[in-house]
């Protein structure tokens, strides 16, 4: 079975003056390996899909499956231990850089931590820190791009089966974008990566792109296929 599957999922937010439809009959299959990108404009429903996959929300209609079994048969802990999530603004936790990187996998070896640092091209930055990986860091000392790279490196250290990555509005510099693309490829070689993005141009390499528009799937395919269909 696919790693994750949405089957005909519908979701509406309850608001003070009624309901706000967010997803309408959305079906998406996320293979066990490779990069699935969910692309669409603001308000398309991307964040809602992430929230449903992490079970912060429950579908109103339709269902979600992990490893072919409906979410109802899994505990929330089981779901979240299988899925690593990198938000747009993942916070730096108080402590050293090493503690931040090993946050989800405190017993990770030095080699694994360094591999993630290298993959996200953070080694030059670590070299500028007085105590290297053991330097205390704060959000204020790191740029937005560096914070996001630390967040992805943290996910790499945890070696998740499934990685959800929200890059929808991040103002990524070229280095961050290239480092993220490399990290995504690395995780996607052995696991499932789901990213969300605003523009097709940022997910050229994805194995599968799901075009989302106003809560519906408009098209599914690779970058070149979707450009032709456009
Ligand atoms: P993006 O398109 O960058 O993901 P949005 O501006 O659509 O960001 O949404 C940012 C946050 O605001 C999300 O967490 C979303 O759940 C929330 N949000 C979006 N629309 C509404 C709304 N109409 N009412 C309340 N919260 C909303
Ligand atoms: P995206 O991430 O693609 O920007 P969202 O999933 O955040 O889209 O939003 C999908 C739709 O649901 C939008 O119309 C948005 O305004 C609405 N929405 C999102 N979050 C909330 C919320 N907390 N309360 C009410 N409406 C929301």
PDB file of C-alpha atoms in Angstrom, residues 9-210:
ATOM      1  CA  UNK A   9     -11.613  13.684   1.828  1.00  0.00           C
ATOM      2  CA  UNK A  10     -13.880  16.617   2.584  1.00  0.00           C
ATOM      3  CA  UNK A  11     -13.247  19.190   5.277  1.00  0.00           C
ATOM      4  CA  UNK A  12     -14.977  22.418   6.269  1.00  0.00           C
ATOM      5  CA  UNK A  13     -13.980  24.799   9.043  1.00  0.00           C
ATOM      6  CA  UNK A  14     -16.702  25.894  11.433  1.00  0.00           C
ATOM      7  CA  UNK A  15     -16.684  29.648  11.701  1.00  0.00           C
ATOM      8  CA  UNK A  16     -18.711  32.193  13.630  1.00  0.00           C
ATOM      9  CA  UNK A  17     -20.916  32.838  10.629  1.00  0.00           C
ATOM     10  CA  UNK A  18     -21.212  29.340   9.191  1.00  0.00           C
ATOM     11  CA  UNK A  19     -18.757  27.014   7.520  1.00  0.00           C
ATOM     12  CA  UNK A  20     -15.705  27.632   5.353  1.00  0.00           C
ATOM     13  CA  UNK A  21     -15.161  24.805   2.841  1.00  0.00           C
ATOM     14  CA  UNK A  22     -11.486  23.847   2.650  1.00  0.00           C
ATOM     15  CA  UNK A  23     -11.347  20.444   0.882  1.00  0.00           C
ATOM     16  CA  UNK A  24     -13.919  18.835  -1.355  1.00  0.00           C
ATOM     17  CA  UNK A  25     -13.504  15.165  -2.289  1.00  0.00           C
ATOM     18  CA  UNK A  26      -9.711  15.168  -2.348  1.00  0.00           C
ATOM     19  CA  UNK A  27      -7.924  11.900  -3.161  1.00  0.00           C
ATOM     20  CA  UNK A  28      -4.139  11.703  -3.049  1.00  0.00           C
ATOM     21  CA  UNK A  29      -1.866   8.680  -2.907  1.00  0.00           C
ATOM     22  CA  UNK A  30       1.619   9.158  -1.462  1.00  0.00           C
ATOM     23  CA  UNK A  31       4.005   6.327  -2.466  1.00  0.00           C
ATOM     24  CA  UNK A  32       6.423   4.890   0.119  1.00  0.00           C
ATOM     25  CA  UNK A  33       9.339   6.427  -1.737  1.00  0.00           C
ATOM     26  CA  UNK A  34       9.689   9.654  -3.631  1.00  0.00           C
ATOM     27  CA  UNK A  35       8.651  13.285  -3.488  1.00  0.00           C
ATOM     28  CA  UNK A  36       5.004  14.279  -3.730  1.00  0.00           C
ATOM     29  CA  UNK A  37       4.433  18.037  -4.021  1.00  0.00           C
ATOM     30  CA  UNK A  38       1.083  19.648  -3.315  1.00  0.00           C
ATOM     31  CA  UNK A  39       0.957  22.922  -5.196  1.00  0.00           C
ATOM     32  CA  UNK A  40      -1.686  25.606  -5.214  1.00  0.00           C
ATOM     33  CA  UNK A  41      -2.418  29.241  -4.449  1.00  0.00           C
ATOM     34  CA  UNK A  42      -3.125  30.578  -0.990  1.00  0.00           C
ATOM     35  CA  UNK A  43      -6.422  29.208   0.286  1.00  0.00           C
ATOM     36  CA  UNK A  44      -6.304  26.088  -1.935  1.00  0.00           C
ATOM     37  CA  UNK A  45      -6.304  23.771   1.088  1.00  0.00           C
ATOM     38  CA  UNK A  46      -2.629  22.786   1.370  1.00  0.00           C
ATOM     39  CA  UNK A  47      -2.281  23.512   5.079  1.00  0.00           C
ATOM     40  CA  UNK A  48      -5.550  21.709   5.764  1.00  0.00           C
ATOM     41  CA  UNK A  49      -4.143  18.567   4.111  1.00  0.00           C
ATOM     42  CA  UNK A  50      -1.035  18.749   6.329  1.00  0.00           C
ATOM     43  CA  UNK A  51      -3.213  19.216   9.420  1.00  0.00           C
ATOM     44  CA  UNK A  52      -5.332  16.216   8.460  1.00  0.00           C
ATOM     45  CA  UNK A  53      -2.268  14.036   7.806  1.00  0.00           C
ATOM     46  CA  UNK A  54      -0.906  14.944  11.249  1.00  0.00           C
ATOM     47  CA  UNK A  55      -4.365  14.372  12.714  1.00  0.00           C
ATOM     48  CA  UNK A  56      -4.698  17.870  14.074  1.00  0.00           C
ATOM     49  CA  UNK A  57      -8.012  17.704  12.188  1.00  0.00           C
ATOM     50  CA  UNK A  58     -10.313  14.814  11.280  1.00  0.00           C
ATOM     51  CA  UNK A  59     -12.019  14.545   7.872  1.00  0.00           C
ATOM     52  CA  UNK A  60     -15.682  15.292   7.782  1.00  0.00           C
ATOM     53  CA  UNK A  61     -16.110  12.830   4.960  1.00  0.00           C
ATOM     54  CA  UNK A  62     -13.814  10.306   3.314  1.00  0.00           C
ATOM     55  CA  UNK A  63     -10.808   8.817   5.069  1.00  0.00           C
ATOM     56  CA  UNK A  64      -7.059   8.831   5.447  1.00  0.00           C
ATOM     57  CA  UNK A  65      -4.881   5.726   5.505  1.00  0.00           C
ATOM     58  CA  UNK A  66      -1.378   5.036   6.742  1.00  0.00           C
ATOM     59  CA  UNK A  67       0.159   1.846   5.313  1.00  0.00           C
ATOM     60  CA  UNK A  68      -3.235   0.899   3.943  1.00  0.00           C
ATOM     61  CA  UNK A  69      -4.953   1.045   7.327  1.00  0.00           C
ATOM     62  CA  UNK A  70      -7.443   3.794   8.173  1.00  0.00           C
ATOM     63  CA  UNK A  71      -6.319   6.453  10.639  1.00  0.00           C
ATOM     64  CA  UNK A  72      -9.111   5.298  12.983  1.00  0.00           C
ATOM     65  CA  UNK A  73      -7.043   2.136  13.601  1.00  0.00           C
ATOM     66  CA  UNK A  74      -3.882   4.050  14.573  1.00  0.00           C
ATOM     67  CA  UNK A  75      -3.202   6.061  17.703  1.00  0.00           C
ATOM     68  CA  UNK A  76      -2.154   9.659  17.256  1.00  0.00           C
ATOM     69  CA  UNK A  77       1.250   8.793  18.766  1.00  0.00           C
ATOM     70  CA  UNK A  78       1.740   6.054  16.184  1.00  0.00           C
ATOM     71  CA  UNK A  79       0.863   8.434  13.369  1.00  0.00           C
ATOM     72  CA  UNK A  80       3.119  11.242  14.588  1.00  0.00           C
ATOM     73  CA  UNK A  81       6.045   8.920  15.309  1.00  0.00           C
ATOM     74  CA  UNK A  82       6.007   7.900  11.646  1.00  0.00           C
ATOM     75  CA  UNK A  83       5.660  11.399  10.232  1.00  0.00           C
ATOM     76  CA  UNK A  84       8.152  14.228  10.706  1.00  0.00           C
ATOM     77  CA  UNK A  85       6.794  17.701  10.074  1.00  0.00           C
ATOM     78  CA  UNK A  86       8.774  20.799   9.179  1.00  0.00           C
ATOM     79  CA  UNK A  87       6.610  23.897   9.413  1.00  0.00           C
ATOM     80  CA  UNK A  88       7.324  27.201   7.732  1.00  0.00           C
ATOM     81  CA  UNK A  89       8.663  28.589  10.974  1.00  0.00           C
ATOM     82  CA  UNK A  90       9.904  25.684  13.038  1.00  0.00           C
ATOM     83  CA  UNK A  91      11.125  27.164  16.306  1.00  0.00           C
ATOM     84  CA  UNK A  92      14.691  26.865  17.558  1.00  0.00           C
ATOM     85  CA  UNK A  93      14.414  25.328  21.030  1.00  0.00           C
ATOM     86  CA  UNK A  94      16.522  26.804  23.829  1.00  0.00           C
ATOM     87  CA  UNK A  95      19.818  24.925  23.991  1.00  0.00           C
ATOM     88  CA  UNK A  96      22.748  24.029  21.821  1.00  0.00           C
ATOM     89  CA  UNK A  97      22.691  23.522  18.093  1.00  0.00           C
ATOM     90  CA  UNK A  98      23.364  19.818  18.685  1.00  0.00           C
ATOM     91  CA  UNK A  99      20.321  19.579  20.988  1.00  0.00           C
ATOM     92  CA  UNK A 100      18.236  21.288  18.326  1.00  0.00           C
ATOM     93  CA  UNK A 101      19.383  18.880  15.645  1.00  0.00           C
ATOM     94  CA  UNK A 102      18.933  15.785  17.802  1.00  0.00           C
ATOM     95  CA  UNK A 103      15.671  17.017  19.288  1.00  0.00           C
ATOM     96  CA  UNK A 104      13.578  14.205  17.809  1.00  0.00           C
ATOM     97  CA  UNK A 105      16.353  11.596  18.104  1.00  0.00           C
ATOM     98  CA  UNK A 106      18.397  12.358  21.257  1.00  0.00           C
ATOM     99  CA  UNK A 107      20.522   9.218  20.861  1.00  0.00           C
ATOM    100  CA  UNK A 108      21.635  10.019  17.326  1.00  0.00           C
ATOM    101  CA  UNK A 109      25.338   9.480  16.689  1.00  0.00           C
ATOM    102  CA  UNK A 110      27.657  12.366  15.914  1.00  0.00           C
ATOM    103  CA  UNK A 111      28.093  10.946  12.430  1.00  0.00           C
ATOM    104  CA  UNK A 112      24.370  11.162  11.779  1.00  0.00           C
ATOM    105  CA  UNK A 113      24.160  14.711  13.105  1.00  0.00           C
ATOM    106  CA  UNK A 114      27.108  15.798  10.953  1.00  0.00           C
ATOM    107  CA  UNK A 115      25.685  14.089   7.891  1.00  0.00           C
ATOM    108  CA  UNK A 116      22.536  16.183   8.292  1.00  0.00           C
ATOM    109  CA  UNK A 117      24.575  19.357   8.860  1.00  0.00           C
ATOM    110  CA  UNK A 118      26.514  18.645   5.667  1.00  0.00           C
ATOM    111  CA  UNK A 119      23.394  17.763   3.681  1.00  0.00           C
ATOM    112  CA  UNK A 120      21.850  21.121   4.565  1.00  0.00           C
ATOM    113  CA  UNK A 121      25.148  22.942   3.873  1.00  0.00           C
ATOM    114  CA  UNK A 122      25.365  24.219   7.405  1.00  0.00           C
ATOM    115  CA  UNK A 123      28.955  23.147   8.152  1.00  0.00           C
ATOM    116  CA  UNK A 124      30.479  26.505   7.229  1.00  0.00           C
ATOM    117  CA  UNK A 125      28.023  28.187   9.585  1.00  0.00           C
ATOM    118  CA  UNK A 126      28.818  25.740  12.394  1.00  0.00           C
ATOM    119  CA  UNK A 127      32.516  26.528  11.895  1.00  0.00           C
ATOM    120  CA  UNK A 128      31.812  30.187  12.752  1.00  0.00           C
ATOM    121  CA  UNK A 129      30.277  29.213  16.103  1.00  0.00           C
ATOM    122  CA  UNK A 130      32.544  29.377  19.191  1.00  0.00           C
ATOM    123  CA  UNK A 131      31.783  25.842  20.407  1.00  0.00           C
ATOM    124  CA  UNK A 132      30.708  24.329  17.123  1.00  0.00           C
ATOM    125  CA  UNK A 133      27.684  22.058  17.512  1.00  0.00           C
ATOM    126  CA  UNK A 134      27.742  22.680  21.267  1.00  0.00           C
ATOM    127  CA  UNK A 135      27.124  26.412  20.893  1.00  0.00           C
ATOM    128  CA  UNK A 136      23.925  27.717  22.468  1.00  0.00           C
ATOM    129  CA  UNK A 137      21.723  29.089  19.708  1.00  0.00           C
ATOM    130  CA  UNK A 138      18.650  31.295  19.620  1.00  0.00           C
ATOM    131  CA  UNK A 139      16.199  32.039  16.846  1.00  0.00           C
ATOM    132  CA  UNK A 140      17.465  35.620  16.714  1.00  0.00           C
ATOM    133  CA  UNK A 141      21.020  34.564  15.793  1.00  0.00           C
ATOM    134  CA  UNK A 142      19.938  32.485  12.831  1.00  0.00           C
ATOM    135  CA  UNK A 143      18.486  33.790   9.600  1.00  0.00           C
ATOM    136  CA  UNK A 144      15.126  32.498   8.383  1.00  0.00           C
ATOM    137  CA  UNK A 145      16.875  30.309   5.830  1.00  0.00           C
ATOM    138  CA  UNK A 146      19.248  28.935   8.475  1.00  0.00           C
ATOM    139  CA  UNK A 147      16.371  28.182  10.829  1.00  0.00           C
ATOM    140  CA  UNK A 148      14.583  26.294   8.103  1.00  0.00           C
ATOM    141  CA  UNK A 149      17.716  24.361   7.234  1.00  0.00           C
ATOM    142  CA  UNK A 150      18.178  23.462  10.926  1.00  0.00           C
ATOM    143  CA  UNK A 151      14.560  22.275  10.975  1.00  0.00           C
ATOM    144  CA  UNK A 152      15.085  20.051   7.946  1.00  0.00           C
ATOM    145  CA  UNK A 153      18.424  18.804   9.331  1.00  0.00           C
ATOM    146  CA  UNK A 154      16.538  17.893  12.534  1.00  0.00           C
ATOM    147  CA  UNK A 155      14.123  15.854  10.444  1.00  0.00           C
ATOM    148  CA  UNK A 156      17.021  14.166   8.611  1.00  0.00           C
ATOM    149  CA  UNK A 157      18.611  13.177  11.933  1.00  0.00           C
ATOM    150  CA  UNK A 158      15.309  11.607  12.951  1.00  0.00           C
ATOM    151  CA  UNK A 159      15.295   9.583   9.690  1.00  0.00           C
ATOM    152  CA  UNK A 160      11.533   9.630   9.263  1.00  0.00           C
ATOM    153  CA  UNK A 161       9.633   7.244   7.025  1.00  0.00           C
ATOM    154  CA  UNK A 162       7.469  10.175   6.022  1.00  0.00           C
ATOM    155  CA  UNK A 163       8.523  13.821   5.912  1.00  0.00           C
ATOM    156  CA  UNK A 164       6.033  16.662   5.522  1.00  0.00           C
ATOM    157  CA  UNK A 165       7.599  19.963   4.576  1.00  0.00           C
ATOM    158  CA  UNK A 166       5.855  23.302   4.309  1.00  0.00           C
ATOM    159  CA  UNK A 167       7.764  25.712   2.139  1.00  0.00           C
ATOM    160  CA  UNK A 168       4.734  27.607   0.937  1.00  0.00           C
ATOM    161  CA  UNK A 169       5.576  31.144   1.894  1.00  0.00           C
ATOM    162  CA  UNK A 170       9.157  30.952   3.047  1.00  0.00           C
ATOM    163  CA  UNK A 171      11.372  33.541   1.433  1.00  0.00           C
ATOM    164  CA  UNK A 172      14.109  31.107   0.608  1.00  0.00           C
ATOM    165  CA  UNK A 173      17.529  32.278  -0.464  1.00  0.00           C
ATOM    166  CA  UNK A 174      19.247  30.365  -3.258  1.00  0.00           C
ATOM    167  CA  UNK A 175      21.483  28.395  -0.902  1.00  0.00           C
ATOM    168  CA  UNK A 176      18.561  27.309   1.252  1.00  0.00           C
ATOM    169  CA  UNK A 177      16.548  26.298  -1.774  1.00  0.00           C
ATOM    170  CA  UNK A 178      19.381  24.200  -3.172  1.00  0.00           C
ATOM    171  CA  UNK A 179      20.111  22.629   0.219  1.00  0.00           C
ATOM    172  CA  UNK A 180      16.443  21.790   0.733  1.00  0.00           C
ATOM    173  CA  UNK A 181      16.187  20.232  -2.706  1.00  0.00           C
ATOM    174  CA  UNK A 182      19.194  18.028  -1.904  1.00  0.00           C
ATOM    175  CA  UNK A 183      17.772  17.007   1.460  1.00  0.00           C
ATOM    176  CA  UNK A 184      14.399  16.213  -0.075  1.00  0.00           C
ATOM    177  CA  UNK A 185      16.057  13.978  -2.670  1.00  0.00           C
ATOM    178  CA  UNK A 186      17.987  12.224   0.083  1.00  0.00           C
ATOM    179  CA  UNK A 187      14.910  11.475   2.199  1.00  0.00           C
ATOM    180  CA  UNK A 188      12.855  10.627  -0.895  1.00  0.00           C
ATOM    181  CA  UNK A 189      15.367   7.924  -1.879  1.00  0.00           C
ATOM    182  CA  UNK A 190      14.266   5.769   1.070  1.00  0.00           C
ATOM    183  CA  UNK A 191      11.063   7.376   2.327  1.00  0.00           C
ATOM    184  CA  UNK A 192       8.069   9.469   1.413  1.00  0.00           C
ATOM    185  CA  UNK A 193       8.363  13.243   1.233  1.00  0.00           C
ATOM    186  CA  UNK A 194       5.324  15.491   0.928  1.00  0.00           C
ATOM    187  CA  UNK A 195       5.969  19.178   0.349  1.00  0.00           C
ATOM    188  CA  UNK A 196       3.564  22.025  -0.103  1.00  0.00           C
ATOM    189  CA  UNK A 197       4.416  24.981  -2.297  1.00  0.00           C
ATOM    190  CA  UNK A 198       2.764  27.940  -3.983  1.00  0.00           C
ATOM    191  CA  UNK A 199       4.427  27.699  -7.350  1.00  0.00           C
ATOM    192  CA  UNK A 200       5.184  24.900  -9.780  1.00  0.00           C
ATOM    193  CA  UNK A 201       8.607  26.368 -10.445  1.00  0.00           C
ATOM    194  CA  UNK A 202       9.836  25.391  -6.963  1.00  0.00           C
ATOM    195  CA  UNK A 203       9.010  21.679  -7.347  1.00  0.00           C
ATOM    196  CA  UNK A 204      10.461  20.894 -10.768  1.00  0.00           C
ATOM    197  CA  UNK A 205      12.112  17.724  -9.422  1.00  0.00           C
ATOM    198  CA  UNK A 206       9.079  16.226  -7.686  1.00  0.00           C
ATOM    199  CA  UNK A 207       8.095  12.680  -8.677  1.00  0.00           C
ATOM    200  CA  UNK A 208       4.429  13.586  -8.402  1.00  0.00           C
ATOM    201  CA  UNK A 209       2.797  17.004  -8.318  1.00  0.00           C
ATOM    202  CA  UNK A 210      -0.783  17.425  -7.110  1.00  0.00           C
TER     203      UNK A 210
END
